[in-house]
Amino acid sequence: NAGVTQTPKFQVLKTGQSMTLQCAQDMNHNSMYWYRQDPGMGLRLIYYSASEGTTDKGEVPNGYNVSRLNKREFSLRLESAAPSQTSVYFCASSEALGGVSGANVLTFGAGSRLTVL
Amino acid sequence: QQQVKQSPQSLIVQKGGIPIINCAYENTAFDYFPWYQQFPGKGPALLIAIRPDVSEKKEGRFTISFNKSAKQFSLHIMDSQPGDSATYFCAARGLNTGNQFYFGTGTSLTVIP
């Protein structure tokens, strides 16, 4: 009963380095999301994928790219990391995006703490 | 610009007290309002949610009060326990923004034994 699994849990990068955060869900959910959590800012949506084969920008997409590899997996890539991207990143999934409210319940992973020096 | 404003930032209550966390919004196209609970080192988890056609919803010791005309909603925790110590986030779903969820800034609750 894994739910949403994120890797890695911790990562330290130097400015300009690239990396990919991996996310996988085993609940057969259609929609997947990447959020970042910063002190005093709450959770902000970076990108989301309403269904397999589609991705859309959220509130704070600059500096990130995503890939919906298949129904289970949704990755987040930082091409050239900047100190402003130091944050805790959460992947989430839901049955659907929109429609009846029950289908929108977000199940979150445990988070990936990224530090960019 | 914060779509959902949450207060207070932190809250300390004695065991058995009733902490209240408030949220306010401007976008009238929000149609679903969940609250999430987050323990240290974990991801947020859904606690309770309400739709704007209902003024109150209770689940166990947790109650959401919703005031549509004032565009405000709040979380009340009855008979609070030390195990309720966590960070609480309100959120709202935007119909005119691709059904995205917008989160408040969070409230860190500490319940003292």
mmCIF file of C-alpha atoms in Angstrom:
data_model
loop_
_atom_site.group_PDB
_atom_site.id
_atom_site.type_symbol
_atom_site.label_atom_id
_atom_site.label_comp_id
_atom_site.label_asym_id
_atom_site.label_seq_id
_atom_site.Cartn_x
_atom_site.Cartn_y
_atom_site.Cartn_z
ATOM 1 C CA ASN A 1 0.000 0.000 0.000
ATOM 2 C CA ALA A 2 2.663 2.517 -1.092
ATOM 3 C CA GLY A 3 0.429 5.350 -2.383
ATOM 4 C CA VAL A 4 2.696 8.067 -3.818
ATOM 5 C CA THR A 5 6.440 7.426 -3.768
ATOM 6 C CA GLN A 6 8.998 10.183 -4.351
ATOM 7 C CA THR A 7 12.733 9.897 -4.869
ATOM 8 C CA PRO A 8 15.127 11.149 -3.749
ATOM 9 C CA LYS A 9 14.126 12.280 -0.252
ATOM 10 C CA PHE A 10 17.052 14.674 0.034
ATOM 11 C CA GLN A 11 19.334 16.287 -2.544
ATOM 12 C CA VAL A 12 21.968 19.001 -2.487
ATOM 13 C CA LEU A 13 22.877 20.659 -5.774
ATOM 14 C CA LYS A 14 25.227 23.391 -6.852
ATOM 15 C CA THR A 15 23.886 26.324 -8.847
ATOM 16 C CA GLY A 16 23.604 25.362 -12.502
ATOM 17 C CA GLN A 17 23.400 21.615 -11.963
ATOM 18 C CA SER A 18 20.435 19.655 -13.242
ATOM 19 C CA MET A 19 18.402 16.922 -11.639
ATOM 20 C CA THR A 20 15.139 15.031 -11.915
ATOM 21 C CA LEU A 21 12.704 14.284 -9.117
ATOM 22 C CA GLN A 22 10.824 11.042 -9.641
ATOM 23 C CA CYS A 23 7.265 10.289 -8.586
ATOM 24 C CA ALA A 24 5.176 7.148 -8.928
ATOM 25 C CA GLN A 25 1.671 6.284 -7.720
ATOM 26 C CA ASP A 26 0.051 2.877 -7.462
ATOM 27 C CA MET A 27 -3.587 3.960 -7.002
ATOM 28 C CA ASN A 28 -4.495 4.027 -10.711
ATOM 29 C CA HIS A 29 -5.079 7.779 -10.442
ATOM 30 C CA ASN A 30 -5.497 9.804 -13.604
ATOM 31 C CA SER A 31 -4.165 13.168 -12.412
ATOM 32 C CA MET A 32 -0.764 13.981 -10.957
ATOM 33 C CA TYR A 33 0.793 17.170 -9.604
ATOM 34 C CA TRP A 34 4.035 18.745 -8.455
ATOM 35 C CA TYR A 35 3.936 21.323 -5.636
ATOM 36 C CA ARG A 36 6.640 23.205 -3.831
ATOM 37 C CA GLN A 37 6.364 24.148 -0.170
ATOM 38 C CA ASP A 38 8.185 27.174 1.181
ATOM 39 C CA PRO A 39 7.929 28.782 4.651
ATOM 40 C CA GLY A 40 5.199 31.402 4.726
ATOM 41 C CA MET A 41 4.098 30.547 1.165
ATOM 42 C CA GLY A 42 2.137 27.363 1.637
ATOM 43 C CA LEU A 43 1.951 24.891 -1.229
ATOM 44 C CA ARG A 44 2.219 26.241 -4.749
ATOM 45 C CA LEU A 45 1.465 24.253 -7.877
ATOM 46 C CA ILE A 46 4.345 23.952 -10.329
ATOM 47 C CA TYR A 47 2.902 21.667 -13.026
ATOM 48 C CA TYR A 48 0.123 19.156 -13.269
ATOM 49 C CA SER A 49 -1.042 16.395 -15.544
ATOM 50 C CA ALA A 50 -4.792 15.977 -15.788
ATOM 51 C CA SER A 51 -4.406 12.638 -17.536
ATOM 52 C CA GLU A 52 -1.750 10.518 -19.212
ATOM 53 C CA GLY A 53 -0.329 12.378 -22.192
ATOM 54 C CA THR A 54 -1.161 15.896 -20.974
ATOM 55 C CA THR A 55 0.706 18.420 -18.843
ATOM 56 C CA ASP A 56 -0.089 22.005 -17.897
ATOM 57 C CA LYS A 57 1.589 24.847 -16.059
ATOM 58 C CA GLY A 58 0.556 25.749 -12.541
ATOM 59 C CA GLU A 59 1.257 28.912 -10.560
ATOM 60 C CA VAL A 60 5.083 28.739 -10.531
ATOM 61 C CA PRO A 61 6.356 26.781 -13.588
ATOM 62 C CA ASN A 62 9.442 28.850 -14.462
ATOM 63 C CA GLY A 63 12.691 26.893 -14.242
ATOM 64 C CA TYR A 64 10.983 23.482 -14.314
ATOM 65 C CA ASN A 65 9.945 20.874 -16.842
ATOM 66 C CA VAL A 66 7.818 17.778 -16.368
ATOM 67 C CA SER A 67 7.222 14.466 -18.073
ATOM 68 C CA ARG A 68 4.200 12.227 -17.634
ATOM 69 C CA LEU A 69 6.027 9.035 -18.489
ATOM 70 C CA ASN A 70 2.949 6.806 -18.168
ATOM 71 C CA LYS A 71 -0.147 6.684 -15.976
ATOM 72 C CA ARG A 72 1.907 5.852 -12.873
ATOM 73 C CA GLU A 73 4.900 8.171 -13.196
ATOM 74 C CA PHE A 74 5.333 11.946 -13.292
ATOM 75 C CA SER A 75 8.817 13.464 -13.106
ATOM 76 C CA LEU A 76 9.985 17.014 -12.418
ATOM 77 C CA ARG A 77 13.227 18.284 -13.937
ATOM 78 C CA LEU A 78 15.349 21.252 -12.964
ATOM 79 C CA GLU A 79 17.586 21.986 -15.969
ATOM 80 C CA SER A 80 19.793 24.607 -14.298
ATOM 81 C CA ALA A 81 19.172 24.790 -10.575
ATOM 82 C CA ALA A 82 19.102 28.157 -8.794
ATOM 83 C CA PRO A 83 19.165 28.935 -5.048
ATOM 84 C CA SER A 84 15.554 30.182 -5.369
ATOM 85 C CA GLN A 85 14.567 26.588 -6.104
ATOM 86 C CA THR A 86 15.646 25.460 -2.633
ATOM 87 C CA SER A 87 12.405 24.017 -1.313
ATOM 88 C CA VAL A 88 10.502 20.912 -0.323
ATOM 89 C CA TYR A 89 8.832 19.364 -3.350
ATOM 90 C CA PHE A 90 5.683 17.282 -3.099
ATOM 91 C CA CYS A 91 4.188 15.052 -5.718
ATOM 92 C CA ALA A 92 0.476 14.305 -5.458
ATOM 93 C CA SER A 93 -2.154 12.392 -7.359
ATOM 94 C CA SER A 94 -5.947 12.283 -7.568
ATOM 95 C CA GLU A 95 -8.540 10.159 -9.335
ATOM 96 C CA ALA A 96 -9.444 13.044 -11.577
ATOM 97 C CA LEU A 97 -9.161 16.792 -12.056
ATOM 98 C CA GLY A 98 -12.491 18.533 -11.737
ATOM 99 C CA GLY A 99 -15.853 16.839 -11.595
ATOM 100 C CA VAL A 100 -17.262 15.481 -8.364
ATOM 101 C CA SER A 101 -15.370 16.623 -5.298
ATOM 102 C CA GLY A 102 -14.503 13.143 -4.054
ATOM 103 C CA ALA A 103 -12.441 12.465 -7.137
ATOM 104 C CA ASN A 104 -10.287 15.468 -6.394
ATOM 105 C CA VAL A 105 -8.829 14.291 -3.099
ATOM 106 C CA LEU A 106 -5.083 14.830 -3.346
ATOM 107 C CA THR A 107 -2.838 12.057 -2.031
ATOM 108 C CA PHE A 108 0.636 13.420 -1.360
ATOM 109 C CA GLY A 109 4.013 11.777 -1.247
ATOM 110 C CA ALA A 110 6.393 12.299 1.690
ATOM 111 C CA GLY A 111 8.323 15.066 -0.068
ATOM 112 C CA SER A 112 11.781 15.688 -1.496
ATOM 113 C CA ARG A 113 13.943 18.289 0.240
ATOM 114 C CA LEU A 114 16.164 20.083 -2.278
ATOM 115 C CA THR A 115 18.934 22.504 -1.385
ATOM 116 C CA VAL A 116 20.670 24.523 -4.093
ATOM 117 C CA LEU A 117 23.948 26.103 -3.018
ATOM 118 C CA GLN B 1 -0.835 37.201 -4.981
ATOM 119 C CA GLN B 2 -2.176 34.772 -2.413
ATOM 120 C CA GLN B 3 -5.524 33.435 -3.632
ATOM 121 C CA VAL B 4 -6.436 32.027 -0.230
ATOM 122 C CA LYS B 5 -5.455 33.973 2.886
ATOM 123 C CA GLN B 6 -5.000 31.932 6.067
ATOM 124 C CA SER B 7 -4.592 33.025 9.683
ATOM 125 C CA PRO B 8 -3.112 32.740 12.200
ATOM 126 C CA GLN B 9 0.355 31.624 11.186
ATOM 127 C CA SER B 10 0.775 29.738 14.473
ATOM 128 C CA LEU B 11 -1.449 28.779 17.363
ATOM 129 C CA ILE B 12 -0.806 27.301 20.795
ATOM 130 C CA VAL B 13 -3.670 25.899 22.879
ATOM 131 C CA GLN B 14 -4.049 23.780 25.971
ATOM 132 C CA LYS B 15 -5.352 20.230 25.685
ATOM 133 C CA GLY B 16 -9.149 20.342 25.494
ATOM 134 C CA GLY B 17 -9.190 23.819 23.948
ATOM 135 C CA ILE B 18 -10.860 24.693 20.633
ATOM 136 C CA PRO B 19 -8.369 26.121 18.147
ATOM 137 C CA ILE B 20 -9.904 28.003 15.225
ATOM 138 C CA ILE B 21 -8.121 28.560 11.922
ATOM 139 C CA ASN B 22 -9.543 31.031 9.436
ATOM 140 C CA CYS B 23 -9.323 31.326 5.661
ATOM 141 C CA ALA B 24 -10.640 33.924 3.239
ATOM 142 C CA TYR B 25 -10.809 34.103 -0.554
ATOM 143 C CA GLU B 26 -11.845 36.515 -3.293
ATOM 144 C CA ASN B 27 -12.443 34.282 -6.313
ATOM 145 C CA THR B 28 -16.146 33.472 -6.485
ATOM 146 C CA ALA B 29 -15.400 30.623 -8.916
ATOM 147 C CA PHE B 30 -13.946 28.487 -6.124
ATOM 148 C CA ASP B 31 -16.259 25.522 -5.615
ATOM 149 C CA TYR B 32 -14.637 23.068 -3.206
ATOM 150 C CA PHE B 33 -12.774 23.782 0.023
ATOM 151 C CA PRO B 34 -10.636 21.054 1.626
ATOM 152 C CA TRP B 35 -8.447 21.201 4.706
ATOM 153 C CA TYR B 36 -5.193 19.282 4.851
ATOM 154 C CA GLN B 37 -3.214 18.204 7.918
ATOM 155 C CA GLN B 38 0.554 17.796 7.759
ATOM 156 C CA PHE B 39 2.820 16.205 10.359
ATOM 157 C CA PRO B 40 6.572 16.947 10.351
ATOM 158 C CA GLY B 41 8.414 15.039 7.645
ATOM 159 C CA LYS B 42 5.196 13.894 5.966
ATOM 160 C CA GLY B 43 3.084 15.038 3.083
ATOM 161 C CA PRO B 44 -0.253 16.768 3.711
ATOM 162 C CA ALA B 45 -3.292 14.501 4.086
ATOM 163 C CA LEU B 46 -6.948 15.384 3.565
ATOM 164 C CA LEU B 47 -8.719 16.087 6.849
ATOM 165 C CA ILE B 48 -12.163 17.360 5.887
ATOM 166 C CA ALA B 49 -13.746 19.242 2.977
ATOM 167 C CA ILE B 50 -16.867 21.290 2.240
ATOM 168 C CA ARG B 51 -18.787 22.586 -0.757
ATOM 169 C CA PRO B 52 -20.129 26.174 -0.735
ATOM 170 C CA ASP B 53 -23.784 25.106 -0.682
ATOM 171 C CA VAL B 54 -23.316 23.852 2.893
ATOM 172 C CA SER B 55 -22.708 26.141 5.907
ATOM 173 C CA GLU B 56 -21.182 23.562 8.239
ATOM 174 C CA LYS B 57 -19.679 20.107 8.108
ATOM 175 C CA LYS B 58 -18.569 17.949 11.024
ATOM 176 C CA GLU B 59 -16.343 14.890 11.013
ATOM 177 C CA GLY B 60 -15.514 13.674 14.479
ATOM 178 C CA ARG B 61 -13.846 16.509 16.407
ATOM 179 C CA PHE B 62 -13.252 18.584 13.256
ATOM 180 C CA THR B 63 -15.800 21.117 11.976
ATOM 181 C CA ILE B 64 -15.701 23.421 8.962
ATOM 182 C CA SER B 65 -17.844 26.544 9.088
ATOM 183 C CA PHE B 66 -18.491 28.201 5.721
ATOM 184 C CA ASN B 67 -19.782 31.745 5.114
ATOM 185 C CA LYS B 68 -20.396 32.116 1.392
ATOM 186 C CA SER B 69 -21.429 35.777 1.491
ATOM 187 C CA ALA B 70 -18.298 36.755 3.421
ATOM 188 C CA LYS B 71 -16.125 34.396 1.367
ATOM 189 C CA GLN B 72 -14.644 32.942 4.532
ATOM 190 C CA PHE B 73 -14.329 29.477 6.002
ATOM 191 C CA SER B 74 -12.802 28.168 9.180
ATOM 192 C CA LEU B 75 -11.670 24.953 10.855
ATOM 193 C CA HIS B 76 -12.594 24.262 14.480
ATOM 194 C CA ILE B 77 -10.990 21.412 16.419
ATOM 195 C CA MET B 78 -13.086 20.352 19.399
ATOM 196 C CA ASP B 79 -11.447 18.897 22.525
ATOM 197 C CA SER B 80 -8.005 19.303 20.979
ATOM 198 C CA GLN B 81 -5.351 16.719 21.806
ATOM 199 C CA PRO B 82 -1.526 16.776 21.684
ATOM 200 C CA GLY B 83 -1.762 14.411 18.709
ATOM 201 C CA ASP B 84 -3.506 17.188 16.775
ATOM 202 C CA SER B 85 -0.256 19.186 16.814
ATOM 203 C CA ALA B 86 0.484 19.646 13.117
ATOM 204 C CA THR B 87 0.386 22.196 10.330
ATOM 205 C CA TYR B 88 -3.039 22.803 8.796
ATOM 206 C CA PHE B 89 -3.643 24.102 5.280
ATOM 207 C CA CYS B 90 -6.884 25.330 3.830
ATOM 208 C CA ALA B 91 -7.358 25.126 0.076
ATOM 209 C CA ALA B 92 -9.819 26.055 -2.630
ATOM 210 C CA ARG B 93 -10.494 24.608 -6.066
ATOM 211 C CA GLY B 94 -10.773 27.087 -8.920
ATOM 212 C CA LEU B 95 -13.339 26.290 -11.619
ATOM 213 C CA ASN B 96 -12.003 28.992 -13.919
ATOM 214 C CA THR B 97 -8.348 28.008 -13.466
ATOM 215 C CA GLY B 98 -8.382 24.443 -14.698
ATOM 216 C CA ASN B 99 -9.714 23.060 -11.404
ATOM 217 C CA GLN B 100 -6.381 23.770 -9.732
ATOM 218 C CA PHE B 101 -6.147 23.856 -5.959
ATOM 219 C CA TYR B 102 -4.872 27.002 -4.258
ATOM 220 C CA PHE B 103 -3.503 26.548 -0.751
ATOM 221 C CA GLY B 104 -3.322 28.900 2.199
ATOM 222 C CA THR B 105 0.022 29.598 3.843
ATOM 223 C CA GLY B 106 -0.534 27.134 6.675
ATOM 224 C CA THR B 107 -1.091 27.293 10.442
ATOM 225 C CA SER B 108 1.248 25.541 12.838
ATOM 226 C CA LEU B 109 -0.844 24.225 15.743
ATOM 227 C CA THR B 110 0.679 23.126 19.040
ATOM 228 C CA VAL B 111 -1.556 21.504 21.662
ATOM 229 C CA ILE B 112 0.052 21.539 25.097
ATOM 230 C CA PRO B 113 -0.721 18.528 27.347
#
